[in-house]
Amino acid sequence: MGLRIMLLGNGGREHALAWKIAQSEQLECLYVCPGNGGTAQEPKTVNVNFSASDFPRLVEFAVENKVDLVVPGPEQPLVDGVETYFRKVGIPVFGPSELAARLEGSKAFSKDFMARHNIPTAAYRVFQNTQIDEAVEYVKSCGHKVVLKASGLAAGKGVLIPDTVEDAITGLKEMMVNNVFGDAGSEVVVEELLTGPEISVLAFSDGYTIVPLPAAQDHKRIGEGDVGLNTGGMGAYAPAGVATPAVLEQIMKETLKPTIDGMRREGVPFVGMLFTGFMLTPSGPKVLEYNVRFGDPETEALMLLLDEEVDLVSVLMACANHHLDSTKISVRPGFAVSVILASQGYPGSYPKGKVISFKPVPSNVVVFHAGTTKSGNDIVTSGGRVLAVTAYAPSIQEALDAAYAGVDTVSFDGKTYRRDIGHRALSAIREKAPGLTYAQAGVSVDAGNDLVEAIKPLVRATRRSGADAEIGGFGGVFDLKATGFRDPVLVSGTDGVGTKLRVAVDVGIHDLVGIDLVAMSVNDLLVQGAEPLYFLDYYGCGKLDVDVASQVVKGIADGCLQAGCALIGGETAEMPGMYSEGDYDLAGFAVGAVERDLILPTPDIAAGDVLLGISSSGVHSNGFSLVRKVVSISGLSYESPCPWKTDSTLGRVLLEPTRIYISQVLPAAKAGLLKGMSHITGGGFTENIPRVLPKNLGCYVDASTWTLPPVFKFLAQHGGVEPLEMARTFNNGIGMVIIVSPEKADEAFAALSKGDGTVHRIGEVTTKPGVEMRNLQAWSL
């Protein structure tokens, strides 16, 4: 035995649903209550002359006739709780509960719901009809044009769009004092007027899954060119070209899924058709309103777009029984158009009983009945919107041509219709958008050029022998011969700044990380005994901020000056969508040279060699993921006064750039005083010192030979970081470790002490591989 379905309503929407439902092989009988002159003409379909609002009688009929599913067409029965009546007798309903139907039944509820779930919509305030003075004051002071909406159902007429503040005040008085919309206006929503193209998105939902249909655009005004009084809709077409795949993806992510998830979390899962009106504003799609049923005239067009293999009965049952994800909903490529034929005088008063004559229509056209009834052998008008002539075709123009050809086959006295349905789509075709530019994709060539001009003086300041430090060409040039090396070996290094960048962005200080970028690379060259010759940088961002990028390059140039190398080039990559707003990333590449016979480390490192340590300037550029975590639990922010340096903020102190050791250490290396070096970066002492030692040797480091700087005491104390974890994470006050022979230890110590960093004798090379940290208790607080 097949399924028996009850469809409530008597409009064009209901005829379109009946037409599609009747195509299902699962259907035994479709009861339309009360139906119209067209629904009864569909196969397996019977009109039942019951009012859609007489719930007890509908339930009695459904039980007697063993109805398997109820499909309410209009919103009023849903808002009035028809779902509960049928649920009590065990008959599922394709439609939301009375509580879920508040999305349409109460604009105040829907706006508050959107606010609770961060769903994009217009700014708003809700006022009771006793708050007329507060509402008037709000429209005077809000600073934007407003829309006035009766919170309750008002047959689609409870919206006023005033042009001026004075008009808004008059509208408020009409709604809140004169009660022009009756009880629907006892609560009024005053919201920001949004501008942009409007679209309608109808989506099936089972309370968990939501599946949207192609976006449609309707035509509300009675007159061509979108003039005259508002109506229930004079036509629609789908898909709407303005609803690009990117827009629809954004709508799904920001509105449709959060709506279904939010309703379920609030204990009122939404089942049925969620019909959402959107304004495509310059800042993205925003919700105008929710409806909790199929739209009219959108449904007429969308039913023709559904693939012929889609069984609408299966879809409706899947929603009602909460397994929509098991059902496939596909649409045909192409376009569908619906043109409404209305009675003369609509949306005002209009005559009824006009006889309608029909001629054969093109094969791709369906005439759906709306305001019609059968009188004897005639079909006569009985409503304002009489018929919806709907067509499907591969292109919008072909669909329009077919629909208007269908319009010509229908005649009745006073037939009124718009001849410009789809005009927005046709205008978009005629006024084809100009070709995209790189700037429209989010990349500003001009900003890149501005940056180059801004940083040229900074770059020129880094000139040295071998480089003129001019930028703007395809590659940087360096004359190695001009440096005077006799038997040079080139050494290269590359590095970044890590999550210290996050602190720089949050604090808004960008030049210091430029110094860090240079320091991390050139210090790595130094441990090979190399003199830095030139440097290149990479700056990646989503949107190029010339001021920020200039600050970063200033820091890079300062670092190059400290290191004695030339800044000969770089790459600035503006990549929309790859970075969050305000974020950027950095990488650096340095090349240096060392005489072949002075390459470090030397092969003669041996047990008993002395470890000298040169002080760091602070945290340098490693371990900042842990630093940021510690700050987050310390009760302080980057803007807080630094606990150990109160004349500066904590953020500024943490951003103290990495010490560049070139001028302090390179002369001693060239003099042959050093056997090896280790740059203490990520991994601290335990990971970095072994990189320079022979595999059969290790060392000890005596933590009591220098004082742990305040910044590291802060991190250990507020993060509860154990001393050994400190030793394998941070530099702890020693940024460069030097290995020297015992015989040259004093001479090397004296030579190194001429620089900015303080030199300490911190340990020795041993025969036991690895790093033994001694006297860590000296760091305990």
mmCIF file of N, CA, C and O in Angstrom, residues 195-236:
data_model
loop_
_atom_site.group_PDB
_atom_site.id
_atom_site.type_symbol
_atom_site.label_atom_id
_atom_site.label_comp_id
_atom_site.label_asym_id
_atom_site.label_seq_id
_atom_site.Cartn_x
_atom_site.Cartn_y
_atom_site.Cartn_z
ATOM 1 N N THR A 195 21.112 47.486 2.461
ATOM 2 C CA THR A 195 21.039 47.723 1.022
ATOM 3 C C THR A 195 21.824 46.652 0.281
ATOM 4 O O THR A 195 22.795 46.102 0.797
ATOM 5 N N GLY A 196 21.382 46.383 -0.942
ATOM 6 C CA GLY A 196 22.035 45.384 -1.771
ATOM 7 C C GLY A 196 21.001 44.497 -2.437
ATOM 8 O O GLY A 196 19.793 44.642 -2.212
ATOM 9 N N PRO A 197 21.421 43.556 -3.257
ATOM 10 C CA PRO A 197 20.484 42.616 -3.888
ATOM 11 C C PRO A 197 19.876 41.681 -2.832
ATOM 12 O O PRO A 197 20.544 41.283 -1.885
ATOM 13 N N GLU A 198 18.593 41.335 -3.031
ATOM 14 C CA GLU A 198 17.921 40.387 -2.149
ATOM 15 C C GLU A 198 17.841 39.022 -2.818
ATOM 16 O O GLU A 198 17.651 38.915 -4.029
ATOM 17 N N ILE A 199 17.976 37.983 -2.022
ATOM 18 C CA ILE A 199 17.756 36.630 -2.517
ATOM 19 C C ILE A 199 16.972 35.839 -1.474
ATOM 20 O O ILE A 199 16.941 36.207 -0.292
ATOM 21 N N SER A 200 16.336 34.781 -1.927
ATOM 22 C CA SER A 200 15.630 33.860 -1.044
ATOM 23 C C SER A 200 16.276 32.499 -1.158
ATOM 24 O O SER A 200 16.533 32.020 -2.265
ATOM 25 N N VAL A 201 16.561 31.887 -0.002
ATOM 26 C CA VAL A 201 17.142 30.545 0.007
ATOM 27 C C VAL A 201 16.206 29.622 0.773
ATOM 28 O O VAL A 201 15.947 29.832 1.958
ATOM 29 N N LEU A 202 15.661 28.633 0.079
ATOM 30 C CA LEU A 202 14.793 27.633 0.679
ATOM 31 C C LEU A 202 15.622 26.382 0.929
ATOM 32 O O LEU A 202 16.351 25.932 0.041
ATOM 33 N N ALA A 203 15.481 25.823 2.133
ATOM 34 C CA ALA A 203 16.339 24.692 2.500
ATOM 35 C C ALA A 203 15.541 23.663 3.294
ATOM 36 O O ALA A 203 14.811 24.007 4.228
ATOM 37 N N PHE A 204 15.678 22.395 2.914
ATOM 38 C CA PHE A 204 15.069 21.296 3.662
ATOM 39 C C PHE A 204 15.886 21.021 4.917
ATOM 40 O O PHE A 204 17.123 21.060 4.887
ATOM 41 N N SER A 205 15.191 20.680 6.011
ATOM 42 C CA SER A 205 15.909 20.336 7.244
ATOM 43 C C SER A 205 15.148 19.268 8.020
ATOM 44 O O SER A 205 13.912 19.268 8.058
ATOM 45 N N ASP A 206 15.911 18.379 8.641
ATOM 46 C CA ASP A 206 15.324 17.367 9.523
ATOM 47 C C ASP A 206 15.667 17.634 10.985
ATOM 48 O O ASP A 206 15.469 16.794 11.842
ATOM 49 N N GLY A 207 16.184 18.833 11.269
ATOM 50 C CA GLY A 207 16.593 19.183 12.626
ATOM 51 C C GLY A 207 18.072 19.005 12.854
ATOM 52 O O GLY A 207 18.628 19.547 13.813
ATOM 53 N N TYR A 208 18.740 18.256 11.967
ATOM 54 C CA TYR A 208 20.178 18.001 12.082
ATOM 55 C C TYR A 208 20.907 18.399 10.805
ATOM 56 O O TYR A 208 21.940 19.043 10.846
ATOM 57 N N THR A 209 20.358 17.978 9.687
ATOM 58 C CA THR A 209 20.947 18.248 8.380
ATOM 59 C C THR A 209 20.131 19.343 7.695
ATOM 60 O O THR A 209 18.911 19.424 7.883
ATOM 61 N N ILE A 210 20.802 20.175 6.894
ATOM 62 C CA ILE A 210 20.090 21.186 6.118
ATOM 63 C C ILE A 210 20.619 21.161 4.693
ATOM 64 O O ILE A 210 21.829 21.125 4.465
ATOM 65 N N VAL A 211 19.695 21.132 3.725
ATOM 66 C CA VAL A 211 20.050 21.028 2.312
ATOM 67 C C VAL A 211 19.361 22.161 1.556
ATOM 68 O O VAL A 211 18.143 22.152 1.384
ATOM 69 N N PRO A 212 20.125 23.172 1.116
ATOM 70 C CA PRO A 212 19.503 24.298 0.421
ATOM 71 C C PRO A 212 19.220 23.992 -1.041
ATOM 72 O O PRO A 212 19.928 23.213 -1.683
ATOM 73 N N LEU A 213 18.188 24.641 -1.564
ATOM 74 C CA LEU A 213 17.877 24.639 -2.983
ATOM 75 C C LEU A 213 18.534 25.858 -3.619
ATOM 76 O O LEU A 213 19.008 26.753 -2.914
ATOM 77 N N PRO A 214 18.554 25.951 -4.950
ATOM 78 C CA PRO A 214 19.138 27.137 -5.585
ATOM 79 C C PRO A 214 18.471 28.426 -5.096
ATOM 80 O O PRO A 214 17.255 28.469 -4.857
ATOM 81 N N ALA A 215 19.270 29.466 -4.936
ATOM 82 C CA ALA A 215 18.738 30.755 -4.484
ATOM 83 C C ALA A 215 17.823 31.356 -5.552
ATOM 84 O O ALA A 215 18.068 31.215 -6.751
ATOM 85 N N ALA A 216 16.774 32.010 -5.092
ATOM 86 C CA ALA A 216 15.801 32.626 -6.002
ATOM 87 C C ALA A 216 15.708 34.116 -5.728
ATOM 88 O O ALA A 216 16.114 34.601 -4.670
ATOM 89 N N GLN A 217 15.193 34.853 -6.704
ATOM 90 C CA GLN A 217 14.846 36.267 -6.511
ATOM 91 C C GLN A 217 13.386 36.447 -6.908
ATOM 92 O O GLN A 217 12.977 35.987 -7.982
ATOM 93 N N ASP A 218 12.627 37.081 -6.012
ATOM 94 C CA ASP A 218 11.229 37.347 -6.360
ATOM 95 C C ASP A 218 11.037 38.824 -6.671
ATOM 96 O O ASP A 218 11.979 39.624 -6.614
ATOM 97 N N HIS A 219 9.826 39.203 -6.998
ATOM 98 C CA HIS A 219 9.488 40.561 -7.426
ATOM 99 C C HIS A 219 8.262 40.986 -6.640
ATOM 100 O O HIS A 219 7.133 40.613 -6.981
ATOM 101 N N LYS A 220 8.464 41.749 -5.569
ATOM 102 C CA LYS A 220 7.389 42.057 -4.624
ATOM 103 C C LYS A 220 6.428 43.143 -5.110
ATOM 104 O O LYS A 220 5.232 43.101 -4.838
ATOM 105 N N ARG A 221 6.943 44.132 -5.821
ATOM 106 C CA ARG A 221 6.095 45.269 -6.195
ATOM 107 C C ARG A 221 5.137 44.897 -7.325
ATOM 108 O O ARG A 221 5.449 44.074 -8.182
ATOM 109 N N ILE A 222 3.984 45.537 -7.336
ATOM 110 C CA ILE A 222 2.978 45.253 -8.351
ATOM 111 C C ILE A 222 3.390 45.780 -9.719
ATOM 112 O O ILE A 222 3.047 45.197 -10.747
ATOM 113 N N GLY A 223 4.162 46.876 -9.748
ATOM 114 C CA GLY A 223 4.466 47.533 -11.014
ATOM 115 C C GLY A 223 5.820 47.187 -11.578
ATOM 116 O O GLY A 223 6.775 46.870 -10.844
ATOM 117 N N GLU A 224 5.911 47.260 -12.893
ATOM 118 C CA GLU A 224 7.180 47.005 -13.560
ATOM 119 C C GLU A 224 8.219 48.048 -13.156
ATOM 120 O O GLU A 224 7.885 49.206 -12.936
ATOM 121 N N GLY A 225 9.473 47.606 -13.087
ATOM 122 C CA GLY A 225 10.518 48.484 -12.585
ATOM 123 C C GLY A 225 10.540 48.552 -11.076
ATOM 124 O O GLY A 225 11.141 49.452 -10.489
ATOM 125 N N ASP A 226 9.836 47.588 -10.430
ATOM 126 C CA ASP A 226 9.778 47.514 -8.965
ATOM 127 C C ASP A 226 9.188 48.782 -8.359
ATOM 128 O O ASP A 226 9.770 49.396 -7.455
ATOM 129 N N VAL A 227 8.020 49.186 -8.867
ATOM 130 C CA VAL A 227 7.307 50.342 -8.315
ATOM 131 C C VAL A 227 5.921 49.895 -7.876
ATOM 132 O O VAL A 227 5.449 48.818 -8.231
ATOM 133 N N GLY A 228 5.272 50.760 -7.112
ATOM 134 C CA GLY A 228 3.908 50.469 -6.668
ATOM 135 C C GLY A 228 3.875 49.725 -5.351
ATOM 136 O O GLY A 228 4.877 49.592 -4.644
ATOM 137 N N LEU A 229 2.699 49.223 -5.022
ATOM 138 C CA LEU A 229 2.475 48.581 -3.729
ATOM 139 C C LEU A 229 3.150 47.217 -3.651
ATOM 140 O O LEU A 229 3.371 46.550 -4.660
ATOM 141 N N ASN A 230 3.459 46.822 -2.407
ATOM 142 C CA ASN A 230 3.990 45.488 -2.179
ATOM 143 C C ASN A 230 2.895 44.441 -2.347
ATOM 144 O O ASN A 230 1.720 44.689 -2.025
ATOM 145 N N THR A 231 3.272 43.279 -2.837
ATOM 146 C CA THR A 231 2.347 42.164 -3.016
ATOM 147 C C THR A 231 2.937 40.924 -2.350
ATOM 148 O O THR A 231 4.020 40.972 -1.768
ATOM 149 N N GLY A 232 2.235 39.817 -2.492
ATOM 150 C CA GLY A 232 2.781 38.555 -2.033
ATOM 151 C C GLY A 232 3.882 38.045 -2.935
ATOM 152 O O GLY A 232 4.563 37.075 -2.606
ATOM 153 N N GLY A 233 4.068 38.694 -4.080
ATOM 154 C CA GLY A 233 5.095 38.296 -5.042
ATOM 155 C C GLY A 233 4.493 38.169 -6.418
ATOM 156 O O GLY A 233 3.513 37.452 -6.622
ATOM 157 N N MET A 234 5.043 38.875 -7.385
ATOM 158 C CA MET A 234 4.514 38.871 -8.754
ATOM 159 C C MET A 234 5.322 37.990 -9.699
ATOM 160 O O MET A 234 5.046 37.936 -10.892
ATOM 161 N N GLY A 235 6.307 37.295 -9.181
ATOM 162 C CA GLY A 235 7.101 36.404 -10.012
ATOM 163 C C GLY A 235 8.434 36.111 -9.362
ATOM 164 O O GLY A 235 8.845 36.801 -8.414
ATOM 165 N N ALA A 236 9.082 35.087 -9.853
ATOM 166 C CA ALA A 236 10.385 34.710 -9.296
ATOM 167 C C ALA A 236 11.166 33.943 -10.345
ATOM 168 O O ALA A 236 10.593 33.414 -11.307
#
